Coordinates of C-alpha atoms in Angstrom, one line a residue:
X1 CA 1.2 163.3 33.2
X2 CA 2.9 163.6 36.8
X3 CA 3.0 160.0 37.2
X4 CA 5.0 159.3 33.9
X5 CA 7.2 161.9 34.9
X6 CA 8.0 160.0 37.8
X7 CA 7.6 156.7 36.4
X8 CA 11.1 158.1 34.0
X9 CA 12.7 160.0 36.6
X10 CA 12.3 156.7 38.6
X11 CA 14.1 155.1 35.4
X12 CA 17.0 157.1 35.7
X13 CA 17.8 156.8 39.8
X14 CA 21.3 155.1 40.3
X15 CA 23.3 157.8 37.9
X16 CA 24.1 161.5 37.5
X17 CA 23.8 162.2 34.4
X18 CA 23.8 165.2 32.0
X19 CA 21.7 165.4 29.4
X20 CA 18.6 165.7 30.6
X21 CA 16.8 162.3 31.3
X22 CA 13.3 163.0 30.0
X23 CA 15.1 163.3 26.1
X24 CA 17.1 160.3 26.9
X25 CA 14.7 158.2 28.1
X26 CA 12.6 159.2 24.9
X27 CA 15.3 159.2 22.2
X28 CA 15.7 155.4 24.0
X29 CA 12.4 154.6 23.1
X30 CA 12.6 155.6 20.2
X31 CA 15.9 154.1 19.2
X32 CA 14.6 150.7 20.4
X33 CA 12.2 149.9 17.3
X34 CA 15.1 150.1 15.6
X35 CA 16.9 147.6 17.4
X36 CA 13.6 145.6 17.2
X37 CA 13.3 146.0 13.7
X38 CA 17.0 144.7 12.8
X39 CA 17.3 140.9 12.6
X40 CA 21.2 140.8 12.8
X41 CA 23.0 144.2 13.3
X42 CA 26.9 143.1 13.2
X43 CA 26.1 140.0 10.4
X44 CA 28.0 141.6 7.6
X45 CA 28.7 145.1 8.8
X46 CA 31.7 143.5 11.0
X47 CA 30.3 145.2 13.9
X48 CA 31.6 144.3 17.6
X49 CA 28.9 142.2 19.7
X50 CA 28.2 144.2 23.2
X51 CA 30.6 142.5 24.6
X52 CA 32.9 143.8 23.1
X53 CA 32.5 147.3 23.2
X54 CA 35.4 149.4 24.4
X55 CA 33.8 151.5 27.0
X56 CA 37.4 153.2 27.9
X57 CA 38.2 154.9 24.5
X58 CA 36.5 156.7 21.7
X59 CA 38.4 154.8 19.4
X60 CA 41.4 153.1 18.8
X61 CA 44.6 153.8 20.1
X62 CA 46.8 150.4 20.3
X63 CA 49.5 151.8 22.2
X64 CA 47.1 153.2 24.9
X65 CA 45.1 150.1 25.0
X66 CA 48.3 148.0 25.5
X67 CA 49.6 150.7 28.2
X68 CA 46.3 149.8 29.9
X69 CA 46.6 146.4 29.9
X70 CA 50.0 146.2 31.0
X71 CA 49.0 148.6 34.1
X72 CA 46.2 146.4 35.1
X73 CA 48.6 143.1 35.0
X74 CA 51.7 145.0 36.7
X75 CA 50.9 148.5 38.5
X76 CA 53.7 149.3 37.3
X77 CA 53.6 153.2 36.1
X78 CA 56.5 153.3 33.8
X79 CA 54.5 152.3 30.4
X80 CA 52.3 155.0 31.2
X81 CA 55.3 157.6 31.5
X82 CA 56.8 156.5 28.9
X83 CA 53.4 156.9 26.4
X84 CA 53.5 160.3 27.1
X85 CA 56.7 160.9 26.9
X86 CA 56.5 160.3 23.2
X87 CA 53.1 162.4 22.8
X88 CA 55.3 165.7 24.2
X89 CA 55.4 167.5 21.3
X90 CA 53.3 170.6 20.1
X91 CA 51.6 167.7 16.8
X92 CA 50.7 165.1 19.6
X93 CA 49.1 168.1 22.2
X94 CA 45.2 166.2 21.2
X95 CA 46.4 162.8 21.5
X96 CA 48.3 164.2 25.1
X97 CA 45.4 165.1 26.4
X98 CA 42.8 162.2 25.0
X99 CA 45.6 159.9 26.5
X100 CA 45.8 161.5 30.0
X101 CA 42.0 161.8 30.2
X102 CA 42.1 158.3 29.8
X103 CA 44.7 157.0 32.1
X104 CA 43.3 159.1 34.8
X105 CA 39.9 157.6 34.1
X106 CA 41.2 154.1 34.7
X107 CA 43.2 154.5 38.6
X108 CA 40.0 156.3 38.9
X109 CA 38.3 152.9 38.2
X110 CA 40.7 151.0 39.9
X111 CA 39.7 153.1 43.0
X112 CA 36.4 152.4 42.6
X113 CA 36.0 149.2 42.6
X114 CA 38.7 148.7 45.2
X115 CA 38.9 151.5 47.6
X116 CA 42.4 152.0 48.9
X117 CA 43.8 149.8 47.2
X118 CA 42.8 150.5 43.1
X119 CA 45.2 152.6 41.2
X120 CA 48.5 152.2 43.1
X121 CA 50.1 152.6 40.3
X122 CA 49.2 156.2 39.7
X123 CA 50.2 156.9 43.5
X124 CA 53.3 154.9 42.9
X125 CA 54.3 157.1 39.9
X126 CA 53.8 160.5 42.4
X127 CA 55.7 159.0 45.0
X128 CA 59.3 157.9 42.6
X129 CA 58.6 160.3 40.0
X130 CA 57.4 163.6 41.3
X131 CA 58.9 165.7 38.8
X132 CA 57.7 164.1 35.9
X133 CA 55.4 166.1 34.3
X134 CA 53.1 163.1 32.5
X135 CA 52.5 161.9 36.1
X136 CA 51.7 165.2 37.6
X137 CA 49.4 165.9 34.6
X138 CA 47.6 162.5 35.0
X139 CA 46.8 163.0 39.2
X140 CA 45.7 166.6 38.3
X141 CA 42.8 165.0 36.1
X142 CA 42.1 161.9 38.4
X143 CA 41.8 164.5 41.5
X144 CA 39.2 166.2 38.9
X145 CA 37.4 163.0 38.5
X146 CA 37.4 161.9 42.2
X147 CA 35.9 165.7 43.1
X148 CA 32.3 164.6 40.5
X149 CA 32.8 161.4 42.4
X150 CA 32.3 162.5 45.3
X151 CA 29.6 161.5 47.4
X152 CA 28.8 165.0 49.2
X153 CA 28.6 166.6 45.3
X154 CA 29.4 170.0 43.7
X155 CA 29.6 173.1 46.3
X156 CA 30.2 170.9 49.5
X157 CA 33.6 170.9 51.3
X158 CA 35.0 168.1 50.2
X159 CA 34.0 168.9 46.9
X160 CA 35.9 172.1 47.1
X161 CA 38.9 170.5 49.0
X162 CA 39.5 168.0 45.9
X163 CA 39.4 170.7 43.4
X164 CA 41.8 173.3 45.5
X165 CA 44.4 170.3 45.7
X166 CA 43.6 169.6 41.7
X167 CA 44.6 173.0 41.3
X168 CA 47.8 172.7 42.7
X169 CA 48.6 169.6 40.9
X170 CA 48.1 171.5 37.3
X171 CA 50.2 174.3 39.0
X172 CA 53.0 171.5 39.4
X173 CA 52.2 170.2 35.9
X174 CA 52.4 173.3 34.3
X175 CA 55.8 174.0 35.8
X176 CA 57.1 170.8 35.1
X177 CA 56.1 171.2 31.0
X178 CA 55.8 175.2 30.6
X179 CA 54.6 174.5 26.6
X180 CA 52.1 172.2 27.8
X181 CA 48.2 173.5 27.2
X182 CA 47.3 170.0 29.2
X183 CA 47.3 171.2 32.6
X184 CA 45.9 174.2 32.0
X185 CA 43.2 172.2 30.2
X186 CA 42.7 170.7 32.7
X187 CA 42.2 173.1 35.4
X188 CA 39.3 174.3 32.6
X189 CA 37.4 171.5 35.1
X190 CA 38.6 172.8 38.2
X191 CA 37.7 176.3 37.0
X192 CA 34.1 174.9 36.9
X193 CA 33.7 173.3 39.7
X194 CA 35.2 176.2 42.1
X195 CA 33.3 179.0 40.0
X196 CA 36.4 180.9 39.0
X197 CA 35.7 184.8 38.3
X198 CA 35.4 185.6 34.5
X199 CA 38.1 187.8 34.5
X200 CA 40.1 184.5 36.4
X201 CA 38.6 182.1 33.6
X202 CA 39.9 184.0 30.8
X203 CA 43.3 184.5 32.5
X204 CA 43.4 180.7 32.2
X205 CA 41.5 180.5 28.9
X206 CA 44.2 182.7 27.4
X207 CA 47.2 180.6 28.6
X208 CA 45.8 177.9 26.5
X209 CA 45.2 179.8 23.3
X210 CA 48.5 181.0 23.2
X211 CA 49.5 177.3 23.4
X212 CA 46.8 175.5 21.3
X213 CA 44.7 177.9 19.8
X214 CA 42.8 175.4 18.0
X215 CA 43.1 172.4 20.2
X216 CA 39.4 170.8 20.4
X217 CA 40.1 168.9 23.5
X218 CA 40.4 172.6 24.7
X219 CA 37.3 173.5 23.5
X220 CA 34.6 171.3 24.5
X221 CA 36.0 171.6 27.9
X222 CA 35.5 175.9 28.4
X223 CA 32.1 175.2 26.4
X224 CA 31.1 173.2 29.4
X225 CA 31.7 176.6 31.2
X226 CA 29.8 178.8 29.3
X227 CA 27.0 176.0 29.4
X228 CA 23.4 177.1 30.9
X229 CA 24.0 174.0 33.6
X230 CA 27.2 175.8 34.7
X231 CA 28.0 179.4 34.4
X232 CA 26.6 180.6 31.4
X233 CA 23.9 180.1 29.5
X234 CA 22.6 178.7 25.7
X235 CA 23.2 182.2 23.9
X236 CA 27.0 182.2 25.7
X237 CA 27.5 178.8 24.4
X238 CA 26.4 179.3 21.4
X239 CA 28.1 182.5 20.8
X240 CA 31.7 180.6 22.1
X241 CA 31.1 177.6 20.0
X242 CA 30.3 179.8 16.5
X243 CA 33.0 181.9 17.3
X244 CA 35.1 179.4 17.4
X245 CA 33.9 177.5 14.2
X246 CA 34.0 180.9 12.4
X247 CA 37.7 181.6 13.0
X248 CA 39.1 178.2 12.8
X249 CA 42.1 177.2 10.5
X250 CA 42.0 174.7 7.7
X251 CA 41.9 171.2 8.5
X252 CA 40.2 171.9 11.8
X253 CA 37.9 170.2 14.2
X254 CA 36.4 173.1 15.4
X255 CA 33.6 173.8 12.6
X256 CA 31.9 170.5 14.9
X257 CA 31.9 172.7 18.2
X258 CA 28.5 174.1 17.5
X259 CA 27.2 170.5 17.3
X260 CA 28.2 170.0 21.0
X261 CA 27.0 173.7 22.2
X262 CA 23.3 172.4 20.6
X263 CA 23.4 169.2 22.5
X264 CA 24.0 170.4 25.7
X265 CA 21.0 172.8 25.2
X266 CA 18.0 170.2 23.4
X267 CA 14.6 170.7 25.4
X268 CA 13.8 168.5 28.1
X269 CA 10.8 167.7 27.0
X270 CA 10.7 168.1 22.9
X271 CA 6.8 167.2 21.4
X272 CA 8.3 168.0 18.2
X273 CA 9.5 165.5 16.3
X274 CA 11.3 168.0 13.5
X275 CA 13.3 169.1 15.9
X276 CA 16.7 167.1 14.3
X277 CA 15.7 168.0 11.1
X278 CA 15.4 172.0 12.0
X279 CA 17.7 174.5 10.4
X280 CA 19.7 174.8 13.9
X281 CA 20.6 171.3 14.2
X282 CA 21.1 170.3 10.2
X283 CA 23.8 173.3 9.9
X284 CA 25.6 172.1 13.4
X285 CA 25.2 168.7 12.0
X286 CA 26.6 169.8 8.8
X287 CA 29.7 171.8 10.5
X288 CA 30.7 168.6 12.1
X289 CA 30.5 166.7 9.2
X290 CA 32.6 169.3 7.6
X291 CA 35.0 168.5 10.2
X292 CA 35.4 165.3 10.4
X293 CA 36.1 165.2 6.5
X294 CA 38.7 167.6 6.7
X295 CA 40.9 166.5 9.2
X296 CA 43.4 163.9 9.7
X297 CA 41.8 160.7 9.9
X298 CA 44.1 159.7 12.9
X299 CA 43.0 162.9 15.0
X300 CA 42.6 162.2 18.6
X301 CA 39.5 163.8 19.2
X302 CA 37.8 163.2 16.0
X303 CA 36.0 160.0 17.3
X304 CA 34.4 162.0 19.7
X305 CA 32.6 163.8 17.0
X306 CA 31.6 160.6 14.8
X307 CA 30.1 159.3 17.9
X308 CA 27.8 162.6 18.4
X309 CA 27.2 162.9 14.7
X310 CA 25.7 158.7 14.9
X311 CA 23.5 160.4 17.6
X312 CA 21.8 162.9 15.7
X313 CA 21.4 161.4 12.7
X314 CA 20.1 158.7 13.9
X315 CA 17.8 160.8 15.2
X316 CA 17.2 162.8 11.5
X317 CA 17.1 159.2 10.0
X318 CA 20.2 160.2 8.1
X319 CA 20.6 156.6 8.3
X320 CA 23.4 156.2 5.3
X321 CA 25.3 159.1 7.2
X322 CA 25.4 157.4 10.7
X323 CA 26.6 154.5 9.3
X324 CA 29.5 155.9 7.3
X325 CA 30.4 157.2 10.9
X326 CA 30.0 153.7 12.5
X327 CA 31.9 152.2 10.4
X328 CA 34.8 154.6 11.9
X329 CA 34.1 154.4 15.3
X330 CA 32.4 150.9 15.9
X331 CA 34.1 149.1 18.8
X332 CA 34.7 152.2 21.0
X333 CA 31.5 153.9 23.1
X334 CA 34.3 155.9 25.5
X335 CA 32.0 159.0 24.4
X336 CA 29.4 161.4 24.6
X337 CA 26.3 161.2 24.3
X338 CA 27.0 157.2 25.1
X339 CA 29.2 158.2 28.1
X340 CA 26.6 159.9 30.1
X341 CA 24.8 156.7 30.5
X342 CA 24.7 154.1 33.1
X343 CA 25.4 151.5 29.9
X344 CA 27.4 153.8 27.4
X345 CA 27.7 149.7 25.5
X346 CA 24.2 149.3 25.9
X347 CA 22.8 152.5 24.8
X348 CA 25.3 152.7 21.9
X349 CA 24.2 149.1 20.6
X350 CA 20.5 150.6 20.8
X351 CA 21.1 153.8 18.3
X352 CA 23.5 151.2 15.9
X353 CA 20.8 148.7 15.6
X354 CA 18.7 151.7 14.5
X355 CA 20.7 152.9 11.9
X356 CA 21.5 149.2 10.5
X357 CA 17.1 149.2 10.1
X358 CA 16.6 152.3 8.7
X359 CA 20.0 151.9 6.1
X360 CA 17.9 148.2 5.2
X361 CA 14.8 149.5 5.1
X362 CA 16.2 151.7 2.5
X363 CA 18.0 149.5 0.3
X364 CA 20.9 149.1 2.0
X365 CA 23.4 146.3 2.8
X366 CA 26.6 145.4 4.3
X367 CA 27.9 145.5 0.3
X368 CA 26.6 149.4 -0.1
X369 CA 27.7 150.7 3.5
X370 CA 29.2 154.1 2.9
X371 CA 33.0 153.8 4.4

């Protein structure tokens, strides 16, 4: 028994990742008789090939992608200014936030792959434009995502240094747009990372609601607070997430925040293999799909619940349900759970091969796919 559990912790050296990597490495596993079982998962589904995968985005958003594309050709930061520009208003405040995420994701990139020279553009845009809000916003999240980045990890000095100058940048941001929730969403990460009082948090937590009281975006980033792995625990999560399912408005994403709150907490270790058919996970399972047939179809953060809804019912063998949600989503892996691997394409493919098995095995074909 100790030498398998070093044999998979072994398996998961060379990323930090989240979930916990025992249930990863097993839900893997078991996700790869499906792939084995499939003799052709994108003949007549019109599913992308690896590939092809978008491991940016969690679905589409043309614009964005061509912003993207335009800033890897030129540097040039104006596209990205002007993008959010026209996502200003108080209807676009999701699609402001999935967008910024994103754009600060990529210089982040850039950087990576070439230090001091990657993501000028972003710099660039500081520099000229230092009073416009989209690019304050934008270096606020990227400062977030070089603090995880950095080498030294959470609770050393540079660590802390990162996130201190983060939370100026929001302060910036939020001055620059006062009816922005963005910032302030935002520094939700920094709040994390610098273990912000309670009393502090909900200071913060409150400028948002009064903003965005229902903004999902918002949401699964304070559930990451009240998370055991940060400063909370299961029952604190659990209680925020229901909460807010409970008290959310029509036409809401919200109902799926319990389904997040009960992945963040699965068992390392789980023997039982009814655990994604247990009363727990079929009613969070059943929120989200709640959700994510009442809202828009064009909400912003709606692919990031189809993608966690594939997961676990995959998992159930809900195999017609996972692939009515593939069928939405298929393309894009810029998502949890596929995010929080070292190959989100890879490990995405693995569960959609499953799916495509289990809806054959069934009866089904590419004619009878649920859309």
């Amino acid at each position: 028994m100790d030498i398998m559990i070093i044999l998979l912790g072994l398996v998961m050296i060379g990323g930090v990742l989240v979930v916990p990597a025992l249930l990863r490495q097993r839900g893997g596993r078991q996700a790869l008789r499906g792939h084995d079982s499939a003799v052709d998962p994108y003949a007549g589904y019109g599913f992308a090939p690896p590939e092809r995968l978008d491991v940016t985005l969690p679905g589409p958003d043309p614009e964005l992608a061509e912003v993207l594309e335009e800033i890897r050709r030129t540097q040039d930061w104006h596209p990205a200014a002007q993008l959010l520009a026209t996502t200003a208003s108080a209807e676009d405040r999701e699609l402001r936030w999935q967008r910024v995420q994103t754009l600060a994701g990529a210089a982040a990139v850039e950087l990576a792959q070439a230090p001091g020279e990657g993501g000028k553009w972003l710099r660039t845009w500081r520099v000229d434009a230092p009073k416009e809000a989209g690019g304050a916003v934008v270096h606020a999240e990227f400062l977030v995502r070089q603090a995880r980045q950095s080498q030294a990890g959470p609770g050393s000095e540079e660590y802390r240094i990162i996130l201190e100058e983060a939370r100026t940048v929001c302060g910036e941001a939020a001055l620059l747009a006062p009816g922005d929730p963005t910032p302030y969403i935002v520094e939700l990460a920094v709040a994390r990372g610098l273990g912000y009082r309670e009393a502090d948090f909900e200071e913060l937590w409150t400028k948002i609601t009064s903003r965005a009281p229902d903004h999902m975006g918002a949401h699964l980033a304070a559930l990451h607070h009240w998370c055991e792995k940060w400063h909370g625990s299961k029952e604190k999560a659990d209680a925020f997430a229901q909460g807010a399912a409970a008290t959310a408005p029509e036409k809401s994403l919200l109902p799926a925040l319990p389904l997040f709150a009960v992945f963040e907490h699965l068992p390392e270790v789980n023997m039982v293999q009814g655990l994604y058919r247990s009363e727990v996970v079929t009613r969070a399972v059943q929120g989200a799909l709640f959700a994510a047939r009442s809202v828009p179809a064009d909400h912003a953060v709606l692919p990031h619940v189809r993608h966690l809804l594939v997961w676990f019912l995959v998992r159930a063998e809900h195999y017609g349900e996972a692939m009515e949600q593939l069928g939405h989503v298929d393309g894009h892996v810029g998502a949890v759970p596929w995010s929080y691997q070292p190959d989100p394409a890879a490990a995405y493919v693995v569960y959609r091969a499953q799916a495509v098995a289990g809806w054959e095995q069934s009866g089904g074909s590419p004619a009878t796919m649920p859309r």
